[in-house]
Coordinates of C-alpha atoms in Angstrom, one line a residue:
Chain A
M749 CA -21.0 -9.0 -15.2
I750 CA -19.8 -9.3 -11.9
H751 CA -16.1 -9.8 -11.4
P752 CA -15.3 -10.8 -7.7
I753 CA -12.8 -10.0 -5.4
P754 CA -11.4 -12.2 -2.8
P755 CA -13.2 -12.2 0.5
G756 CA -12.1 -10.2 3.3
T757 CA -10.7 -7.1 0.8
R758 CA -12.8 -4.4 -0.4
D759 CA -13.1 -1.7 -3.0
V760 CA -13.0 1.7 -1.8
L761 CA -14.8 4.5 -3.6
P762 CA -14.1 8.3 -3.7
D763 CA -16.4 9.2 -0.7
E764 CA -15.3 6.9 1.7
M765 CA -11.5 7.1 0.3
R766 CA -11.8 11.1 1.1
E767 CA -12.7 10.3 4.8
L768 CA -10.2 7.5 5.2
R769 CA -7.2 9.8 3.6
A770 CA -8.5 12.6 6.1
I771 CA -8.4 10.1 9.2
S772 CA -5.0 8.8 7.9
E773 CA -3.3 12.1 7.5
A774 CA -4.8 13.4 11.2
L775 CA -3.2 10.4 12.6
R776 CA 0.1 10.9 10.5
S777 CA 0.7 14.2 11.0
T778 CA 0.0 13.6 14.9
F779 CA 2.9 10.9 14.9
E780 CA 5.3 13.5 13.1
Q781 CA 4.6 16.5 15.4
H782 CA 5.8 14.3 18.2
G783 CA 8.9 13.2 16.5
Y784 CA 7.8 9.9 14.8
G785 CA 9.4 9.9 11.3
E786 CA 7.4 8.2 8.6
V787 CA 9.2 4.7 7.0
W788 CA 8.0 2.1 4.3
T789 CA 9.2 -1.3 4.1
P790 CA 8.2 -3.7 1.7
T791 CA 5.3 -5.4 1.4
L792 CA 7.0 -9.0 0.7
E793 CA 9.6 -10.0 2.7
Y794 CA 11.7 -13.3 3.2
E795 CA 9.5 -15.6 4.9
E796 CA 12.5 -16.8 7.2
V797 CA 13.3 -13.0 8.2
L798 CA 9.7 -12.4 9.5
R799 CA 9.6 -15.7 11.1
T800 CA 12.6 -14.3 13.2
G801 CA 10.2 -11.8 14.7
D802 CA 7.3 -14.5 15.5
E803 CA 6.8 -17.8 14.5
S804 CA 3.2 -18.2 15.2
A805 CA 2.6 -14.3 13.1
A806 CA 4.5 -16.1 10.0
G807 CA 1.9 -19.0 10.1
S808 CA -0.9 -16.7 9.1
S809 CA 0.7 -14.7 6.5
Y810 CA 0.3 -15.3 2.6
R811 CA 3.4 -17.2 1.4
L812 CA 4.7 -17.4 -2.1
F813 CA 8.0 -18.4 -4.2
D814 CA 9.7 -15.8 -5.9
E815 CA 11.2 -16.4 -9.5
G816 CA 14.4 -17.5 -8.0
G817 CA 12.5 -20.3 -5.7
A818 CA 12.8 -18.1 -2.6
L819 CA 9.9 -18.1 0.0
L820 CA 8.8 -14.6 0.4
A821 CA 5.5 -13.6 2.5
L822 CA 3.2 -10.7 2.8
R823 CA 3.7 -8.7 6.0
S824 CA 1.1 -9.2 8.6
D825 CA 1.8 -6.2 10.4
M826 CA 4.6 -3.6 10.6
T827 CA 6.0 -4.1 13.9
I828 CA 8.3 -7.1 12.8
P829 CA 9.4 -5.2 9.6
I830 CA 10.5 -2.0 11.7
A831 CA 12.2 -4.2 14.2
R832 CA 14.1 -5.6 11.2
L833 CA 14.9 -2.2 9.9
I834 CA 16.0 -0.7 13.0
A835 CA 18.5 -4.0 13.5
S836 CA 19.7 -3.3 9.7
R837 CA 19.4 0.4 9.0
Y838 CA 19.5 2.0 12.8
A839 CA 22.2 -0.2 13.8
D840 CA 24.3 2.6 15.3
T841 CA 21.8 5.2 16.1
R842 CA 21.4 6.4 19.7
P843 CA 18.1 5.4 21.2
P844 CA 15.2 6.4 21.4
I845 CA 14.2 6.0 17.9
R846 CA 10.8 7.1 16.8
L847 CA 9.2 5.8 13.9
C848 CA 5.5 5.5 12.4
Y849 CA 3.9 4.4 9.3
V850 CA 0.8 3.9 7.5
A851 CA 0.4 0.7 5.4
H852 CA -1.7 -2.1 4.2
A853 CA -1.0 -5.9 6.1
Y854 CA -2.5 -8.9 5.2
R855 CA -3.6 -11.9 6.9
A856 CA -5.0 -15.6 6.1
V857 CA -8.0 -15.9 7.5
V858 CA -10.6 -18.9 7.9
R859 CA -13.0 -18.7 5.0
G860 CA -16.3 -17.3 5.5
S861 CA -15.2 -15.7 9.2
G862 CA -15.8 -12.2 7.6
Q863 CA -12.4 -11.2 9.0
P864 CA -10.2 -8.8 6.5
R865 CA -7.1 -10.4 5.0
E866 CA -6.1 -6.7 4.0
F867 CA -6.1 -4.1 6.5
L868 CA -4.6 -0.4 6.3
Q869 CA -2.7 0.5 9.7
A870 CA -1.6 3.4 11.0
G871 CA 0.9 3.3 14.0
I872 CA 4.1 4.1 16.1
E873 CA 6.9 2.2 17.4
L874 CA 9.3 3.7 20.0
V875 CA 12.2 2.0 20.5
G876 CA 14.8 2.2 23.2
A877 CA 12.6 4.1 26.0
P878 CA 11.8 1.6 28.8
P879 CA 8.7 1.6 31.1
P880 CA 6.9 3.1 32.5
D881 CA 7.7 6.3 30.4
G882 CA 8.0 4.5 27.2
D883 CA 4.5 2.9 28.0
V884 CA 3.2 6.5 28.5
E885 CA 4.7 8.3 25.6
V886 CA 3.1 5.9 23.2
V887 CA -0.3 6.1 24.8
A888 CA -0.3 9.9 24.7
V889 CA 0.4 10.2 21.2
A890 CA -2.3 7.5 20.5
L891 CA -5.0 9.6 22.3
A892 CA -3.5 12.8 20.7
A893 CA -4.1 11.2 17.3
L894 CA -7.6 10.0 18.0
E895 CA -8.7 13.5 19.1
Q896 CA -7.2 15.0 15.9
A897 CA -9.1 12.2 13.8
G898 CA -12.1 14.0 15.1
L899 CA -13.2 11.5 17.6
R900 CA -14.5 12.1 21.0
R901 CA -15.6 9.0 22.7
Y902 CA -12.4 6.7 22.4
R903 CA -11.2 5.1 25.4
L904 CA -7.6 3.5 25.8
G905 CA -7.6 -0.2 27.7
I906 CA -4.3 -0.8 29.3
G907 CA -3.0 -4.4 30.9
D908 CA -0.2 -6.4 31.0
G909 CA 0.6 -8.7 28.8
S910 CA 2.9 -10.8 31.2
L911 CA 0.5 -10.8 34.1
Y912 CA -1.5 -13.6 33.3
R913 CA 1.2 -15.5 31.8
A914 CA 3.3 -15.2 35.1
L915 CA 0.0 -16.0 37.2
L916 CA -0.2 -19.3 35.1
E917 CA 3.3 -20.3 36.1
S918 CA 3.2 -19.2 39.8
F919 CA 0.7 -21.5 40.3
E920 CA 2.4 -24.4 37.9
V921 CA -0.4 -24.7 35.6
P922 CA 0.8 -27.2 33.1
A923 CA 2.5 -25.3 30.1
A924 CA 0.0 -27.5 27.9
E925 CA -3.2 -26.0 29.6
R926 CA -1.9 -22.2 29.4
L927 CA -2.3 -21.5 25.7
P928 CA -5.8 -22.5 25.8
L929 CA -6.4 -20.4 28.5
L930 CA -4.9 -17.3 27.4
E931 CA -6.8 -18.0 24.2
A932 CA -10.1 -18.0 26.0
L933 CA -9.1 -15.1 27.6
A934 CA -7.9 -13.1 24.3
R935 CA -11.4 -14.0 23.0
R936 CA -13.1 -12.5 26.1
D937 CA -14.7 -16.0 26.4
L938 CA -15.2 -15.5 30.1
V939 CA -17.3 -19.0 30.5
G940 CA -14.8 -21.0 28.7
L941 CA -11.9 -19.7 30.8
E942 CA -14.2 -20.6 34.0
V943 CA -14.7 -24.1 32.9
R944 CA -11.0 -24.7 31.7
L945 CA -9.9 -23.2 35.2
Q946 CA -12.7 -25.3 37.2
R947 CA -11.0 -28.7 35.4
L948 CA -7.2 -27.6 36.7
G949 CA -8.0 -28.5 40.1
L950 CA -5.9 -25.4 41.4
A951 CA -6.4 -24.0 45.3
P952 CA -9.8 -22.0 45.4
D953 CA -7.8 -18.9 46.2
A954 CA -6.0 -19.5 42.9
E955 CA -8.8 -20.4 40.5
R956 CA -10.8 -17.6 42.3
L957 CA -7.8 -15.3 41.3
L958 CA -7.4 -16.1 37.9
A959 CA -11.4 -16.2 36.9
R960 CA -11.8 -12.7 38.7
L961 CA -8.7 -11.3 36.9
A962 CA -10.0 -11.5 33.6
T963 CA -13.0 -9.0 34.6
L964 CA -10.8 -6.4 36.6
R965 CA -11.7 -3.1 34.3
G966 CA -11.8 0.5 35.7
G967 CA -9.7 3.0 37.5
P968 CA -6.7 2.6 39.5
E969 CA -8.8 0.8 42.1
V970 CA -8.9 -2.4 40.3
L971 CA -5.0 -2.5 41.3
D972 CA -5.5 -2.9 44.8
Q973 CA -7.5 -5.9 44.0
V974 CA -4.3 -7.6 43.3
D975 CA -0.6 -8.3 44.7
G976 CA 1.7 -11.2 45.3
P977 CA 3.2 -12.5 42.3
L978 CA 1.7 -9.6 40.3
S979 CA 3.5 -6.8 41.8
G980 CA 5.7 -5.6 39.1
A981 CA 3.4 -5.5 36.6
V982 CA 0.9 -3.9 38.5
E983 CA 3.2 -1.6 40.0
N984 CA 4.2 -0.3 36.6
L985 CA 0.2 -0.2 35.6
R986 CA 0.0 2.1 38.4
R987 CA 2.9 4.5 37.6
C988 CA 1.5 4.6 33.8
Y989 CA -1.9 5.3 35.2
E990 CA -0.3 8.4 37.8
L991 CA 1.7 9.7 34.5
L992 CA -1.1 9.7 32.2
A993 CA -3.1 11.5 35.2
E994 CA -0.5 13.9 35.5
R995 CA -1.1 14.9 31.6
G996 CA -5.0 15.3 31.8
L997 CA -5.7 11.7 30.3
A998 CA -6.8 9.9 33.1
D999 CA -10.4 9.7 31.9
R1000 CA -9.6 8.3 28.8
V1001 CA -7.8 5.3 30.2
I1002 CA -9.5 2.1 31.6
I1003 CA -7.1 -0.2 33.6
D1004 CA -8.2 -3.6 32.3
L1005 CA -6.2 -6.7 33.8
G1006 CA -8.0 -9.0 31.4
L1007 CA -6.7 -7.6 28.5
V1008 CA -4.6 -9.8 26.4
R1009 CA -3.4 -9.5 23.2
D1010 CA -3.1 -12.4 20.8
L1011 CA 0.3 -11.6 19.2
G1012 CA 3.1 -13.7 20.9
Y1013 CA 5.6 -11.0 21.5
Y1014 CA 4.3 -8.5 24.2
T1015 CA 6.2 -8.7 27.2
G1016 CA 4.7 -6.0 29.4
A1017 CA 2.0 -2.8 29.0
V1018 CA -0.7 -4.0 26.3
F1019 CA -3.1 -1.6 24.9
E1020 CA -6.7 -1.8 23.3
V1021 CA -8.4 1.2 21.7
Y1022 CA -12.3 1.1 22.2
D1023 CA -15.3 3.6 21.3
P1024 CA -18.5 3.0 22.7
A1025 CA -20.2 3.8 19.6
V1026 CA -19.0 0.6 18.0
G1027 CA -18.6 -3.2 19.5
F1028 CA -15.1 -3.5 18.2
A1029 CA -11.4 -2.5 18.9
L1030 CA -9.9 0.2 16.9
G1031 CA -6.6 -0.8 17.4
G1032 CA -3.8 -1.8 19.8
G1033 CA -0.6 -2.5 21.2
G1034 CA 2.2 -2.9 23.7
R1035 CA 5.6 -3.5 25.0
Y1036 CA 8.0 -5.9 23.1
D1037 CA 11.2 -5.9 24.8
D1038 CA 12.7 -9.3 23.4
L1039 CA 11.7 -8.8 19.7
L1040 CA 14.6 -6.6 18.7
G1041 CA 17.1 -8.5 20.2
R1042 CA 15.6 -11.6 18.0
F1043 CA 17.2 -8.9 15.0
G1044 CA 20.4 -8.6 17.1
R1045 CA 19.8 -5.1 18.5
S1046 CA 18.4 -5.6 21.9
L1047 CA 16.4 -2.7 22.8
P1048 CA 12.8 -2.1 25.1
A1049 CA 10.4 -1.2 22.6
C1050 CA 6.6 -0.2 22.5
G1051 CA 4.1 0.6 19.8
I1052 CA 0.5 1.1 18.7
A1053 CA -1.5 0.8 15.5
F1054 CA -5.0 1.9 14.5
D1055 CA -7.0 0.0 11.8
L1056 CA -8.2 3.0 9.9
Q1057 CA -11.2 1.1 8.6
R1058 CA -12.2 0.7 12.0
V1059 CA -11.5 3.9 13.2
H1060 CA -13.8 5.4 10.2
V1061 CA -16.8 3.1 11.0
A1062 CA -16.6 4.6 14.5
Q1063 CA -16.2 8.0 13.6
T1064 CA -19.5 7.6 11.3
E1065 CA -21.0 6.1 14.3
E1066 CA -20.2 8.7 16.4
E1067 CA -21.5 11.2 14.2
R1068 CA -24.8 9.1 13.7
L1069 CA -25.4 9.1 17.4
G1070 CA -24.7 12.8 17.6
Chain B
M708 CA 23.2 -8.7 11.7
I709 CA 21.9 -8.3 8.3
H710 CA 18.5 -9.2 7.5
P711 CA 18.1 -9.1 3.8
I712 CA 15.0 -7.9 1.9
P713 CA 14.2 -9.5 -1.4
P714 CA 16.2 -7.8 -4.6
G715 CA 14.0 -5.1 -6.2
T716 CA 12.3 -3.9 -3.0
R717 CA 13.5 -0.9 -0.6
D718 CA 13.1 0.1 2.9
V719 CA 12.2 3.6 2.8
L720 CA 13.7 5.8 5.7
P721 CA 12.2 9.1 7.0
D722 CA 13.8 11.9 5.1
E723 CA 13.1 10.1 2.0
M724 CA 9.7 9.3 2.8
R725 CA 8.9 12.9 3.5
E726 CA 9.8 14.1 0.0
L727 CA 8.2 11.3 -1.4
R728 CA 4.7 12.0 0.5
A729 CA 5.1 15.8 -0.5
I730 CA 5.4 14.6 -4.1
S731 CA 2.6 12.0 -3.8
E732 CA 0.4 14.6 -2.2
A733 CA 1.2 17.1 -5.0
L734 CA -0.2 14.9 -7.6
R735 CA -2.8 13.3 -6.0
S736 CA -4.3 16.9 -4.9
T737 CA -3.9 18.2 -8.8
F738 CA -5.8 14.8 -9.6
E739 CA -8.6 15.7 -7.1
Q740 CA -8.7 19.4 -8.4
H741 CA -9.4 18.2 -11.7
G742 CA -12.4 16.0 -10.8
Y743 CA -10.7 12.6 -10.2
G744 CA -11.9 11.0 -7.1
E745 CA -9.3 8.7 -5.5
V746 CA -10.0 4.9 -5.1
W747 CA -8.5 2.0 -3.6
T748 CA -8.6 -1.7 -5.0
P749 CA -7.3 -4.9 -3.4
T750 CA -3.7 -5.7 -3.4
L751 CA -4.7 -9.2 -4.1
E752 CA -7.0 -10.3 -6.8
Y753 CA -8.3 -13.1 -8.3
E754 CA -6.0 -14.1 -11.0
E755 CA -8.3 -14.8 -13.6
V756 CA -10.0 -11.5 -13.3
L757 CA -6.5 -9.6 -13.7
R758 CA -6.3 -11.9 -16.7
T759 CA -9.4 -11.1 -18.1
G760 CA -8.0 -7.8 -18.4
D761 CA -4.5 -8.5 -20.0
E762 CA -3.1 -12.4 -20.7
S763 CA 0.4 -11.0 -20.9
A764 CA 0.1 -9.1 -17.6
A765 CA -1.0 -11.9 -15.3
G766 CA 2.1 -13.6 -16.7
S767 CA 4.5 -11.1 -14.8
S768 CA 2.7 -11.0 -11.6
Y769 CA 3.4 -12.7 -8.2
R770 CA 1.1 -15.3 -7.5
L771 CA 0.0 -17.8 -4.7
F772 CA -3.1 -19.8 -3.7
D773 CA -5.4 -18.7 -1.0
E774 CA -6.4 -20.9 2.2
G775 CA -9.3 -22.1 0.2
G776 CA -6.8 -22.9 -3.2
A777 CA -8.0 -20.1 -5.1
L778 CA -5.2 -18.5 -7.3
L779 CA -4.6 -15.1 -6.3
A780 CA -2.2 -12.6 -7.8
L781 CA -1.1 -9.3 -6.8
R782 CA -2.0 -6.5 -8.7
S783 CA 0.8 -5.6 -11.5
D784 CA -0.7 -2.2 -12.2
M785 CA -4.1 -0.4 -11.3
T786 CA -5.6 0.3 -14.8
I787 CA -6.8 -3.3 -14.9
P788 CA -8.5 -3.3 -11.3
I789 CA -10.0 0.0 -11.7
A790 CA -11.4 -1.3 -15.2
R791 CA -13.0 -4.2 -12.9
L792 CA -14.0 -2.0 -10.8
I793 CA -15.9 0.5 -13.3
A794 CA -17.7 -2.7 -14.9
S795 CA -18.9 -3.7 -11.0
R796 CA -19.6 -0.7 -9.1
Y797 CA -19.8 1.9 -11.4
A798 CA -22.1 -0.1 -14.1
D799 CA -25.3 2.7 -14.2
T800 CA -22.8 5.8 -13.7
R801 CA -23.0 8.0 -16.6
P802 CA -19.7 8.8 -18.6
P803 CA -17.1 10.3 -18.1
I804 CA -15.8 8.6 -14.9
R805 CA -12.9 10.1 -13.5
L806 CA -11.0 8.1 -10.9
C807 CA -7.3 8.5 -9.2
Y808 CA -5.0 6.4 -7.0
V809 CA -1.6 6.2 -5.1
A810 CA -0.9 2.5 -4.5
H811 CA 1.7 0.1 -4.9
A812 CA 2.0 -2.6 -7.8
Y813 CA 4.5 -5.5 -8.0
R814 CA 5.8 -7.2 -10.7
A815 CA 8.1 -10.4 -10.7
V816 CA 11.3 -9.5 -12.5
V817 CA 14.6 -11.2 -13.8
R818 CA 17.0 -11.6 -10.8
G819 CA 19.6 -9.4 -11.0
S820 CA 18.2 -7.3 -13.5
G821 CA 17.8 -4.4 -10.9
Q822 CA 14.2 -3.8 -12.0
P823 CA 11.8 -2.9 -9.0
R824 CA 9.5 -5.6 -7.8
E825 CA 7.4 -3.3 -5.8
F826 CA 6.9 0.2 -7.0
L827 CA 4.6 3.2 -6.0
Q828 CA 2.4 4.7 -8.9
A829 CA 0.0 7.3 -8.7
G830 CA -2.3 7.9 -11.6
I831 CA -5.6 8.9 -13.2
E832 CA -8.2 7.0 -15.4
L833 CA -10.5 8.9 -17.6
V834 CA -13.4 6.6 -18.5
G835 CA -15.9 7.5 -21.3
A836 CA -14.4 10.2 -22.9
P837 CA -13.2 9.5 -26.7
P838 CA -10.3 11.2 -28.6
P839 CA -9.0 13.5 -28.9
D840 CA -10.6 15.5 -26.0
G841 CA -9.8 12.4 -23.9
D842 CA -6.2 12.2 -24.5
V843 CA -5.8 15.8 -24.2
E844 CA -7.4 16.2 -20.7
V845 CA -5.5 13.3 -19.2
V846 CA -2.1 15.0 -20.7
A847 CA -3.2 18.4 -19.4
V848 CA -4.1 17.0 -15.9
A849 CA -0.2 14.7 -16.1
L850 CA 1.4 18.3 -17.1
A851 CA -0.2 20.1 -14.0
A852 CA 0.4 17.5 -11.6
L853 CA 3.9 17.3 -12.5
E854 CA 4.2 21.1 -12.2
Q855 CA 2.6 20.9 -8.9
A856 CA 5.0 18.3 -8.0
G857 CA 7.9 21.1 -8.5
L858 CA 9.5 19.7 -11.5
R859 CA 10.7 22.1 -14.0
R860 CA 12.1 20.5 -17.2
Y861 CA 9.8 17.6 -17.5
R862 CA 8.3 16.4 -21.1
L863 CA 5.8 14.5 -22.3
G864 CA 6.3 12.1 -25.1
I865 CA 3.0 11.4 -27.4
G866 CA 2.7 8.7 -29.7
D867 CA 0.0 6.2 -30.8
G868 CA 0.2 2.5 -29.7
S869 CA -1.8 1.4 -32.7
L870 CA 0.3 3.0 -35.6
Y871 CA 3.0 0.8 -35.5
R872 CA 0.7 -2.5 -35.4
A873 CA -1.5 -1.2 -38.3
L874 CA 1.8 -0.4 -40.6
L875 CA 3.0 -4.0 -39.8
E876 CA -0.4 -5.2 -40.7
S877 CA -0.9 -3.1 -43.8
F878 CA 2.7 -4.1 -45.3
E879 CA 1.3 -7.9 -44.8
V880 CA 4.4 -8.5 -42.3
P881 CA 3.8 -12.2 -40.9
A882 CA 2.0 -12.1 -37.6
A883 CA 4.7 -14.1 -36.0
E884 CA 7.5 -11.4 -37.0
R885 CA 5.3 -8.5 -35.6
L886 CA 5.8 -9.1 -32.0
P887 CA 9.8 -9.0 -32.0
L888 CA 9.6 -6.0 -34.2
L889 CA 7.4 -4.3 -31.8
E890 CA 9.8 -5.4 -28.7
A891 CA 12.8 -4.1 -30.3
L892 CA 10.8 -0.7 -30.9
A893 CA 9.6 -0.7 -27.1
R894 CA 13.4 -1.3 -26.2
R895 CA 14.5 1.8 -28.3
D896 CA 16.6 -0.8 -30.0
L897 CA 17.1 0.7 -33.3
V898 CA 19.9 -1.4 -34.5
G899 CA 18.2 -4.6 -33.7
L900 CA 15.2 -3.2 -35.4
E901 CA 16.5 -2.5 -38.5
V902 CA 18.2 -5.9 -38.7
R903 CA 14.7 -7.5 -38.5
L904 CA 13.0 -5.2 -41.0
Q905 CA 15.9 -6.2 -43.4
R906 CA 15.2 -9.7 -42.9
L907 CA 11.5 -9.3 -44.1
G908 CA 12.5 -8.6 -47.9
L909 CA 9.3 -6.0 -48.0
A910 CA 9.1 -3.1 -50.5
P911 CA 12.2 -0.6 -50.0
D912 CA 9.7 2.3 -49.7
A913 CA 7.9 0.3 -46.6
E914 CA 11.1 -0.7 -45.2
R915 CA 12.3 3.0 -45.2
L916 CA 8.9 4.1 -43.9
L917 CA 9.4 1.2 -40.7
A918 CA 12.9 2.5 -39.9
R919 CA 12.3 6.0 -40.1
L920 CA 9.2 6.1 -38.0
A921 CA 10.9 4.8 -35.3
T922 CA 13.1 8.0 -35.3
L923 CA 10.6 10.4 -35.7
R924 CA 10.3 12.7 -32.9
G925 CA 9.9 16.6 -32.8
G926 CA 7.1 19.1 -33.0
P927 CA 4.0 18.6 -35.3
E928 CA 6.2 18.9 -38.4
V929 CA 7.1 15.3 -38.0
L930 CA 3.6 14.4 -38.5
D931 CA 4.0 15.8 -42.2
Q932 CA 6.4 13.0 -43.0
V933 CA 3.8 10.2 -42.8
D934 CA 0.4 9.6 -44.1
G935 CA -1.0 6.7 -46.2
P936 CA -2.2 4.0 -44.0
L937 CA -1.6 5.8 -40.7
S938 CA -3.7 8.9 -41.4
G939 CA -6.3 7.9 -38.4
A940 CA -3.7 8.1 -35.8
V941 CA -1.6 10.9 -37.5
E942 CA -4.9 13.1 -37.7
N943 CA -5.5 12.3 -33.9
L944 CA -2.2 13.3 -33.1
R945 CA -2.6 16.7 -34.6
R946 CA -5.6 17.2 -33.0
C947 CA -4.2 16.6 -29.8
Y948 CA -1.0 18.8 -30.3
E949 CA -3.3 21.5 -31.6
L950 CA -5.8 21.4 -28.6
L951 CA -2.7 21.2 -26.0
A952 CA -1.0 24.2 -27.8
E953 CA -4.4 26.2 -27.3
R954 CA -3.8 25.3 -23.6
G955 CA -0.5 26.8 -23.7
L956 CA 1.3 23.4 -23.6
A957 CA 2.6 23.0 -26.8
D958 CA 6.5 23.5 -25.3
R959 CA 5.8 20.3 -22.9
V960 CA 4.8 17.9 -25.7
I961 CA 7.1 16.0 -27.8
I962 CA 5.6 14.1 -30.8
D963 CA 7.3 10.9 -30.8
L964 CA 6.2 8.3 -33.6
G965 CA 8.4 5.5 -32.2
L966 CA 6.9 5.5 -29.0
V967 CA 5.4 2.2 -28.3
R968 CA 4.2 1.1 -24.6
D969 CA 4.7 -2.5 -23.6
L970 CA 1.5 -3.4 -22.1
G971 CA -0.9 -5.0 -24.7
Y972 CA -4.2 -3.1 -24.2
Y973 CA -3.3 0.6 -25.8
T974 CA -5.4 1.3 -28.7
G975 CA -4.5 4.7 -29.7
A976 CA -2.5 7.6 -28.2
V977 CA 0.3 6.7 -26.0
F978 CA 2.2 9.1 -23.4
E979 CA 5.7 8.6 -22.1
V980 CA 7.0 11.1 -19.4
Y981 CA 10.6 12.2 -19.5
D982 CA 13.1 14.8 -17.7
P983 CA 16.1 15.4 -19.2
A984 CA 17.8 15.3 -15.8
V985 CA 17.6 11.5 -15.7
G986 CA 17.7 8.8 -18.4
F987 CA 14.3 6.9 -17.6
A988 CA 10.8 7.6 -18.2
L989 CA 9.3 9.0 -15.0
G990 CA 5.8 7.4 -16.1
G991 CA 3.3 6.9 -19.0
G992 CA 0.1 5.7 -20.1
G993 CA -2.1 5.9 -23.1
R994 CA -5.8 5.0 -24.5
Y995 CA -7.1 1.7 -23.8
D996 CA -10.5 1.7 -25.5
D997 CA -10.9 -2.2 -25.5
L998 CA -10.2 -2.9 -22.2
L999 CA -13.3 -2.2 -20.2
G1000 CA -15.6 -4.3 -22.7
R1001 CA -13.9 -7.2 -21.7
F1002 CA -15.0 -6.5 -18.2
G1003 CA -18.6 -6.0 -19.4
R1004 CA -19.0 -2.2 -19.9
S1005 CA -17.3 -0.8 -23.4
L1006 CA -16.4 2.6 -22.8
P1007 CA -13.3 4.4 -24.5
A1008 CA -11.0 5.2 -21.8
C1009 CA -7.4 6.6 -21.3
G1010 CA -5.3 7.2 -18.4
I1011 CA -1.4 7.7 -17.1
A1012 CA 0.5 7.0 -14.3
F1013 CA 3.7 8.0 -12.8
D1014 CA 6.4 6.2 -10.9
L1015 CA 6.7 8.4 -7.6
Q1016 CA 10.4 6.8 -6.9
R1017 CA 11.5 7.9 -10.4
V1018 CA 9.7 11.5 -9.9
H1019 CA 11.3 11.9 -6.6
V1020 CA 14.7 10.9 -8.4
A1021 CA 14.3 13.5 -11.1
Q1022 CA 13.2 16.1 -8.6
T1023 CA 16.3 15.7 -6.7
E1024 CA 18.6 15.7 -10.0
E1025 CA 16.8 18.9 -11.1
E1026 CA 17.8 20.7 -7.7
R1027 CA 21.4 19.2 -8.0
L1028 CA 21.7 20.9 -11.6
G1029 CA 20.1 23.8 -10.8

């Protein structure tokens, strides 16, 4: 007799669970060693409160009415609940504030897409630390956590979530055209991106820069290939890279100017964690300097989260490849 | 700026979280040392599947429609999902099967009742072990886990979930009257119970036995005060007590013939964990020999779960009392 479970959810049996526990303990203990205190927030929050953090995130969340008729939603990440928590429970705490979590998040997905609806995340939020030092600390802790979890091939891509948007604005690309371009970029759909760019009728230099930016990945030399309207973002990435190199982490870091995270709240550096053993990102994050202000305590902030399931697959693949 | 969270949910800050983690690790590692493998099941399941396990449990769960129109529910305990898991994923595994979990469960509650909607449970399920040995193993592991968590004053009440029901049946109490009586008993509402019993017009001996049973708590001597239609249940409790005494656990165990757990699926021994430092149960469980059959793999089973929040409060109170 088969009793189905919803698509995008999983049963985890003891052999796998033991390995997931080991990974989550490795990440969590690394976070705590670096001064990040673990917190828990309710799985169910008022939908309106989550929407305060990000209008678009609320759209993909599971929603339900409680017994009193209030609209609740299952959290779709931990960053927005922690922003709420900081404004409510850390209103008078002197920054920086360092928090971490290991918790499930839930997202409504297109049926048949194979996307998970429930995923276990482990992550950190560093609140009240401006760039570049805040960005560098988050990256360094993330790399230490992956090392502690026993991964060996991991790399962290660093880009800037505001960079492409700033360029589109400076080239006066109509507002309605920007979102499809950013979505193509987030999907790494370079062909789609070029087709859309060609339609815009921009000056040849502008079109070339927008197309090329999406492919610029590598060491600090890629930063020499862009300037002009990007100088602020480029300067921050250069400083981050230098500071990470001073910590001996340069070989783990890839500068990736085409990196765009899909969440709406990133305002500066964005991160994505890769492992050549697998074809998907193990996690990501970035700087979100506007989010806490929406909850009433304006502070710069930066964070990163790992998908534990994916970290586990990468670990297994690394072992298989030897 | 205050951003409310739903009543019955909580934010947990690092100081408390560290202590909760220590407790959950103590319980989990004790479970694993005794051969219980940790599992995870989805927070969201098909409502119909959960309803297969217990019609009444489904009524108090949070329900929502997914993007395809299917009715989902947030699990209200882990016992039913694990029964589903055993039937689906352990269909050919030779019993006994020993599983454990640390997971949140969710229950819709009456607004203003102060009841939690989200609670963190750590528990075990022992599948394929008949009474009394299965009951005794579950109790012994539970007591070892509490010891490991650093509690000192804990006691475990053991009764029989079928006993009062069997008595009501044998005295031919009308079916419609039985549920209110059992509910009064579950609430430990002895006055309400007596009032209801008096209304039934039973023979004086029957009425006296039903009223007295609700108050019979203590050592094995309480078992001498009942027999007749109860001899099967009484005999099992006597054997459980003897076997626990052989393991040196007698001083932790209280026989409690008025103990009735509110979940519908208990068929034999039921447990409740107390600590004199606090006025509420820290957890409970029992034998549910019919549940797995509803999912297609008929096996006797027994389990227990702790409410981690409550264990933490008890631990704190014990320390305060010294």
